Short mmCIF file of C-alpha atoms in Angstrom, two decimals:
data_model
loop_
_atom_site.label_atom_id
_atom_site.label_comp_id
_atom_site.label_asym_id
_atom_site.label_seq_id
_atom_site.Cartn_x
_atom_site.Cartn_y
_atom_site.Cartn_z
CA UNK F 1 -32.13 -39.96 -5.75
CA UNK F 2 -30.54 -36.26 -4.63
CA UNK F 3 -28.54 -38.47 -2.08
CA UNK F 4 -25.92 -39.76 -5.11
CA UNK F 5 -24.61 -36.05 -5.34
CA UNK F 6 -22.68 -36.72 -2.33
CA UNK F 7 -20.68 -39.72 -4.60
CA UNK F 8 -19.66 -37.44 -7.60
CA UNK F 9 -18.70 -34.15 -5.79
CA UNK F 10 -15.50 -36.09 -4.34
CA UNK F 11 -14.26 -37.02 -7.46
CA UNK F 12 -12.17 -33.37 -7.37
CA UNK F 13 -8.72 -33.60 -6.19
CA UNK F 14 -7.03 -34.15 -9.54
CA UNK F 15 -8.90 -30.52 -10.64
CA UNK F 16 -8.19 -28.54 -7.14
CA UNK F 17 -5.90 -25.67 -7.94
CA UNK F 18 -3.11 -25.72 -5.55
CA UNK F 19 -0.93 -24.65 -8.60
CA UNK F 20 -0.41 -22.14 -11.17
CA UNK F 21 1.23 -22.38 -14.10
CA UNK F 22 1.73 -18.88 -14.43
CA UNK F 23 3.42 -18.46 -10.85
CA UNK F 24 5.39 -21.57 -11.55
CA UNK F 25 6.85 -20.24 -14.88
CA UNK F 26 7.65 -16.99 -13.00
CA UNK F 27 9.47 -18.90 -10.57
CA UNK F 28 11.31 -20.66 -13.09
CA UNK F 29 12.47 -17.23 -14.58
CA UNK F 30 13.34 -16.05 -11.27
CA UNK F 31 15.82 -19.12 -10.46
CA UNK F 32 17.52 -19.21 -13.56
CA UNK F 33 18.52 -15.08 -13.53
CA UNK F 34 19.57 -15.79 -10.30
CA UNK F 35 21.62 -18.91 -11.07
CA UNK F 36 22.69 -17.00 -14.22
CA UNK F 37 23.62 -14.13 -11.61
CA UNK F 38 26.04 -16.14 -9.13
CA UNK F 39 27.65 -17.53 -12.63
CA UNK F 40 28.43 -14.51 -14.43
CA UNK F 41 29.78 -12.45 -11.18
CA UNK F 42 31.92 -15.23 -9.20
CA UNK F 43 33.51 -17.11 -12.55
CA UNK F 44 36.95 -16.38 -12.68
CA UNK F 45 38.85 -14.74 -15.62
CA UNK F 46 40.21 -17.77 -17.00
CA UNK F 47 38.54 -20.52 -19.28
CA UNK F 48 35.65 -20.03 -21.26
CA UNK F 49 34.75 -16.87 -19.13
CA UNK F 50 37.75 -15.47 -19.97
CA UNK F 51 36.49 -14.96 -23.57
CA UNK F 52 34.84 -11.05 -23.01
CA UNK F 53 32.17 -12.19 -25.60
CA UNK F 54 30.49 -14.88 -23.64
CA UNK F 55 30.45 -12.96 -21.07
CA UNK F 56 28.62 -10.14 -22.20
CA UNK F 57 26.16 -12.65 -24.39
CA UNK F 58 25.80 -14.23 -21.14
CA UNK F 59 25.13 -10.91 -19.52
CA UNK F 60 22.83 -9.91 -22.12
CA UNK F 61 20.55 -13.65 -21.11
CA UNK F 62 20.50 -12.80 -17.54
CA UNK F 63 19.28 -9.50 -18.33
CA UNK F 64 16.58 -10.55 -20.95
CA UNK F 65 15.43 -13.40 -17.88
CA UNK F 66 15.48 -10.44 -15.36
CA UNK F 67 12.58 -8.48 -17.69
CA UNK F 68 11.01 -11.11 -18.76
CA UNK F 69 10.08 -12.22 -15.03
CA UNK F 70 9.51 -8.96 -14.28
CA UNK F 71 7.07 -8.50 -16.77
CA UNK F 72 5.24 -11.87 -15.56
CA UNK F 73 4.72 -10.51 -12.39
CA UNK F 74 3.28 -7.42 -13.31
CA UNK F 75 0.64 -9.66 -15.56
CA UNK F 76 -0.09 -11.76 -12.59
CA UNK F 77 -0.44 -8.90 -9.90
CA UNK F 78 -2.79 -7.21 -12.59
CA UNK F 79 -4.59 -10.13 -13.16
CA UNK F 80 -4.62 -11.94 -9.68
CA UNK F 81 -8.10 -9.73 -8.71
CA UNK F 82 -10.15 -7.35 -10.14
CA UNK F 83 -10.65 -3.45 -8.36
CA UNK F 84 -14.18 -4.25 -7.82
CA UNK F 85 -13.22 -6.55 -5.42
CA UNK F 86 -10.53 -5.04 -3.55
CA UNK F 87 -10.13 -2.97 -0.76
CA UNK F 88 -8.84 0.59 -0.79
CA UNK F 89 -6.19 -0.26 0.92
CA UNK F 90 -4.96 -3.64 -0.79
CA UNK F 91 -5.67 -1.50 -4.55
CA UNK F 92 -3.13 1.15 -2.96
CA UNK F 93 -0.80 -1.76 -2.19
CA UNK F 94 -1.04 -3.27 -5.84
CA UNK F 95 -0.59 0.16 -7.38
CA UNK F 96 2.55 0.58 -5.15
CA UNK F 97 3.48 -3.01 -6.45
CA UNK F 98 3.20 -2.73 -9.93
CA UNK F 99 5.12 0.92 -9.99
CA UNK F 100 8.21 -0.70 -8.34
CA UNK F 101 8.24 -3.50 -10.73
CA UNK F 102 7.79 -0.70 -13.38
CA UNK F 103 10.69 1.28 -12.01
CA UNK F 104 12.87 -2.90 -11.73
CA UNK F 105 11.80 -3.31 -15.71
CA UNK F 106 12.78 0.48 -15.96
CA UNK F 107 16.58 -0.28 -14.36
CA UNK F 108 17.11 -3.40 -15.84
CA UNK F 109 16.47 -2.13 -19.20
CA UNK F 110 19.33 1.03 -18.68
CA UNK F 111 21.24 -1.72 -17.84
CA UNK F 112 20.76 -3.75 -20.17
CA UNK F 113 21.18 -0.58 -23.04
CA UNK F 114 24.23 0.38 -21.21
CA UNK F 115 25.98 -2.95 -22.08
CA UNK F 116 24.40 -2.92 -26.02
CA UNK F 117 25.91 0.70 -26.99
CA UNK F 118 29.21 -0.21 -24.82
CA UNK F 119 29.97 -3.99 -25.57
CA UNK F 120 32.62 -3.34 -27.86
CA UNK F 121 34.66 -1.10 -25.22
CA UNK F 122 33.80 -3.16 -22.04
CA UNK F 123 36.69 -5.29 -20.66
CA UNK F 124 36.40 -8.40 -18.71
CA UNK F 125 36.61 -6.41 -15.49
CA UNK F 126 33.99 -3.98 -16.48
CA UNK F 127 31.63 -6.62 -17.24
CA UNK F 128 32.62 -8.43 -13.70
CA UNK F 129 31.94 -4.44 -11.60
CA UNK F 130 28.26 -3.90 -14.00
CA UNK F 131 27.16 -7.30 -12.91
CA UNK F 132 27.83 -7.38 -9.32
CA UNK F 133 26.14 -4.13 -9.42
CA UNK F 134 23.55 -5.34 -11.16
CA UNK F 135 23.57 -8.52 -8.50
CA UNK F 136 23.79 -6.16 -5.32
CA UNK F 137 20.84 -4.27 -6.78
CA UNK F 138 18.65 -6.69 -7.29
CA UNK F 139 19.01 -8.54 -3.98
CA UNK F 140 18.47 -5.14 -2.25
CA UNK F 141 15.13 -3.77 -4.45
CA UNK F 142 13.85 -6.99 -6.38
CA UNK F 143 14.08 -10.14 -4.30
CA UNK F 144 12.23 -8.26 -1.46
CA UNK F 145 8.92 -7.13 -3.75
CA UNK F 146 9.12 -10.76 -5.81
CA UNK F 147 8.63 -11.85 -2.22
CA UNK F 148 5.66 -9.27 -1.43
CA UNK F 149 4.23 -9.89 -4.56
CA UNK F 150 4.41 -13.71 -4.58
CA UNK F 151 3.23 -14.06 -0.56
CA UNK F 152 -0.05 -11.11 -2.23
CA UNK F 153 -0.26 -14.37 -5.21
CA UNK F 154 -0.78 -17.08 -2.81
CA UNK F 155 -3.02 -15.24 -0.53
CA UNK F 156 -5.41 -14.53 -3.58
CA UNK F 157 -5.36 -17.86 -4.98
CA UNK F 158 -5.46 -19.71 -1.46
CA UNK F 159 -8.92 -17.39 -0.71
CA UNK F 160 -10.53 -18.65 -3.75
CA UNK F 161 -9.94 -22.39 -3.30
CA UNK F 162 -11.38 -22.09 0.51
CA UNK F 163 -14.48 -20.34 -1.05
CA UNK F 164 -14.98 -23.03 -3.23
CA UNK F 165 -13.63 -26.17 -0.55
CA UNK F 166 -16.81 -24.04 1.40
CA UNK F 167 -18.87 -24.05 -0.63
CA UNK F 168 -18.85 -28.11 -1.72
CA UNK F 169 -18.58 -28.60 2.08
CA UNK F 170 -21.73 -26.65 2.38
CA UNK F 171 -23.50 -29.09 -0.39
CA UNK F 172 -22.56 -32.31 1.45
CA UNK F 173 -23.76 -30.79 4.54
CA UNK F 174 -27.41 -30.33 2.92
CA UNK F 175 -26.46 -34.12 1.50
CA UNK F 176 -25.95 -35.11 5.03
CA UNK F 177 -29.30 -34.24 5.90
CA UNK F 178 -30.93 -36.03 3.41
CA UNK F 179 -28.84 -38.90 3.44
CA UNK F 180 -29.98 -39.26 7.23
CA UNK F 181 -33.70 -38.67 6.89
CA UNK F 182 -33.40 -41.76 4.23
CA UNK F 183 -32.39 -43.91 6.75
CA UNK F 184 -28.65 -44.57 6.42
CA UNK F 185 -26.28 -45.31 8.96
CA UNK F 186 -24.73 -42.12 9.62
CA UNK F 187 -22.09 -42.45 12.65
CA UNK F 188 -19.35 -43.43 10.04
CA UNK F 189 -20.37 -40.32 7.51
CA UNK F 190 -20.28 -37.89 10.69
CA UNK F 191 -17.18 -38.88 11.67
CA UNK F 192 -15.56 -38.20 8.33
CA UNK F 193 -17.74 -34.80 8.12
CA UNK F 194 -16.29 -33.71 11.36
CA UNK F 195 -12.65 -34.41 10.39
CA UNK F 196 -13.19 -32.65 6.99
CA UNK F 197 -14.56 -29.67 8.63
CA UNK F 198 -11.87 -29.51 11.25
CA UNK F 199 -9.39 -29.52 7.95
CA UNK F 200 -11.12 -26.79 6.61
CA UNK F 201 -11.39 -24.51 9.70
CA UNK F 202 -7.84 -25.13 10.06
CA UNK F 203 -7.44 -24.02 6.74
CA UNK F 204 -9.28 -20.88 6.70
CA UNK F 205 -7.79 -19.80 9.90
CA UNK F 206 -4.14 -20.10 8.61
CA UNK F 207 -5.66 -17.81 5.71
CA UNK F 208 -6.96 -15.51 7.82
CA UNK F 209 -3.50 -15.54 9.72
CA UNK F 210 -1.19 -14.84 6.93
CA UNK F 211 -3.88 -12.01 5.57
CA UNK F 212 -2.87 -10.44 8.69
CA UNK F 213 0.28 -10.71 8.32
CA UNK F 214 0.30 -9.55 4.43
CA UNK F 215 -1.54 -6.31 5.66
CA UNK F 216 0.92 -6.13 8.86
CA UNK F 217 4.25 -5.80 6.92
CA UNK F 218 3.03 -4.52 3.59
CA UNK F 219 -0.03 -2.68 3.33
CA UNK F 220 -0.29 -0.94 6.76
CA UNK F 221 3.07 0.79 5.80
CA UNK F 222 1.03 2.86 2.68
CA UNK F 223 -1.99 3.55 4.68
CA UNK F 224 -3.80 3.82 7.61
CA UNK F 225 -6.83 2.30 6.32
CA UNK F 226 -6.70 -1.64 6.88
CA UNK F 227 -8.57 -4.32 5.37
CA UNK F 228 -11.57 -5.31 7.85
CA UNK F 229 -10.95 -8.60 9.18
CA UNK F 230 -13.85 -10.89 10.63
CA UNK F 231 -13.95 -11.26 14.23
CA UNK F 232 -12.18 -14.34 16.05
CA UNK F 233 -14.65 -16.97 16.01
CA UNK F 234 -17.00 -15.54 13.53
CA UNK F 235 -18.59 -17.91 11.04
CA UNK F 236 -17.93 -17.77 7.26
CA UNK F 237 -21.03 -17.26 4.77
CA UNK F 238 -20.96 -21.58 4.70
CA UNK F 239 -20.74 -21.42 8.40
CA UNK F 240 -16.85 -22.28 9.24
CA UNK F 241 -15.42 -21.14 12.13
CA UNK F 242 -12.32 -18.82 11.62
CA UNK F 243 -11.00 -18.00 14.78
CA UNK F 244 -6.70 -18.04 14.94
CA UNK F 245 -7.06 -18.32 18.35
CA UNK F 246 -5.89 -22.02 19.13
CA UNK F 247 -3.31 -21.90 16.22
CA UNK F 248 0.30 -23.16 17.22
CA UNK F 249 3.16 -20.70 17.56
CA UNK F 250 5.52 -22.75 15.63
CA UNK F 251 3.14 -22.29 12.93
CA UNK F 252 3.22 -18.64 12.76
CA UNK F 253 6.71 -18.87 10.42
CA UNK F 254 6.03 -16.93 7.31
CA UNK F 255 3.21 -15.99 5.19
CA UNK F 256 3.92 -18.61 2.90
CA UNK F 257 4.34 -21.45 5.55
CA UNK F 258 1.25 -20.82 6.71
CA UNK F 259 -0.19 -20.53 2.77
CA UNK F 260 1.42 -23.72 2.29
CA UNK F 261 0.09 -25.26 5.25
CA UNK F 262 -3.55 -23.99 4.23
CA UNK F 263 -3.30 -25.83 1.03
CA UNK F 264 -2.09 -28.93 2.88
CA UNK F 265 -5.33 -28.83 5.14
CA UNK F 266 -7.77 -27.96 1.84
CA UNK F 267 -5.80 -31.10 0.37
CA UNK F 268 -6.57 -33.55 3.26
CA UNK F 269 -10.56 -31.93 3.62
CA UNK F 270 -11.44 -33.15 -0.06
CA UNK F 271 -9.56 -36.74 0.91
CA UNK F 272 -11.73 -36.91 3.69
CA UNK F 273 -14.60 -35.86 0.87
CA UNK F 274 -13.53 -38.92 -0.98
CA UNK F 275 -13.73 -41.30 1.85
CA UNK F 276 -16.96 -40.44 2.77
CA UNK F 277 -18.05 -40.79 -1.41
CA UNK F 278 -16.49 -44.32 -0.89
CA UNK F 279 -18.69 -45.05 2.62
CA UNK F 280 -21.77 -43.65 0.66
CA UNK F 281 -21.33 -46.43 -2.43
CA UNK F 282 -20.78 -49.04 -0.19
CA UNK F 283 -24.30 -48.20 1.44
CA UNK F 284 -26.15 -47.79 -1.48
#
């Protein structure tokens, strides 16, 4: 009968994306240049960093890191959405993206040449100045845009999974229907419907939220065109209310707090999906 679909959609929470491997390696690269960093400029001259050689090897590493995330991120930002899909305004933005982490790839490489064609001249000290320099720079021009870029990251991959939370949500409310005209007890069912689509009008609205945010701070500064938004209280092609309008202050943070706190509420919409697979075996 088309009522069983409701048991097999819920089986789903192992697959549901709330990760990527790609934006956890880059992360990965990201922490150890940094830890690499704070090594290499606040050791003391004395020990094993007193040998001028492991310094610069180590130099070289932190360098090699730096590009290497770099590069990631430019592969991600490319490949996060395609231009077809994009507003004018958010293309500008990812245009404006990728040339600063063209002109970061650009620097860190003149470093990093700098220290190859000079390593045999270099003395401890000089090493200690180019990497502080290096440090200061990067705190001032990179940190910032990895930020951007990674808040721009989340926002694209959180807007997928709600289309597709939606769009099961949509299927088990046609289920619904059909589960009721066959008879079964449904108090239980619409219950557990109701708290799963509170979770996901919860999430979409913290979405929505840190969208506005994303185009607040970063995109409304290159142009005066923003992306259209849809109204407070306007419904979602599967019919989910996205109003911000009742969202709590405290949980207006950061972009990525409320990202973070979107995928929570996705996570605990299919749970509720799972319950009410578990309800609908127990009635068959």
């Amino acid at each position: 009968m088309r009522y069983i679909g409701i048991i097999s959609l819920c089986i789903v929470l192992a697959w549901l994306p709330l990760s990527s491997s790609a934006a956890d390696q880059t992360q990965e690269r990201l922490e150890n240049a940094q830890d690499m960093v704070e090594t290499l400029v606040d050791a003391k001259d004395e020990g094993a960093f007193a040998d001028i050689g492991l310094r610069i090897q180590t130099f070289k590493k932190v360098l090699e890191l730096a590009i290497s995330e770099a590069q990631q991120l430019k592969v991600s930002v490319l490949a996060a959405e395609s231009s077809s899909n994009m507003a004018t305004s958010t293309i500008l933005w990812r245009d404006s993206a990728v040339r600063r982490l063209e002109e970061a790839i650009a620097h860190y490489e003149e470093v990093q040449s700098h220290i190859q064609e000079n390593q045999d001249a270099l003395l401890l000290s000089d090493v200690r100045e180019t990497a502080k320099s290096f440090k200061e720079w990067r705190n001032t021009n990179y940190l910032p845009l990895y930020e951007e870029i990674a808040s721009y990251l989340m926002l694209n991959k959180n807007e997928k999974v709600i289309a597709v939370t939606e769009s099961r949500w949509g299927k088990i409310k046609k289920d619904m229907l059909i589960l009721r005209e066959a008879g079964f007890p449904m108090e239980e069912l619409e219950t557990l419907f109701s708290t799963s689509t509170a979770h996901l009008e919860d999430a979409r609205a913290l979405y929505e939220h840190a969208r506005e945010l994303f185009q607040e701070q970063y995109v409304a500064a290159l142009t005066a065109t923003s992306t259209p938004h849809l109204p407070a209280g306007e419904e979602s092609a599967q019919g989910i209310a996205t109003s911000t309008d009742e969202l709590p202050e405290e949980s207006l943070v950061s972009i990525k707090d409320l990202i973070k706190e979107s995928f929570q509420n996705i996570k605990e919409t299919y749970q509720v999906f799972i319950e009410m697979s578990s309800l609908v075996r127990k009635l068959l």
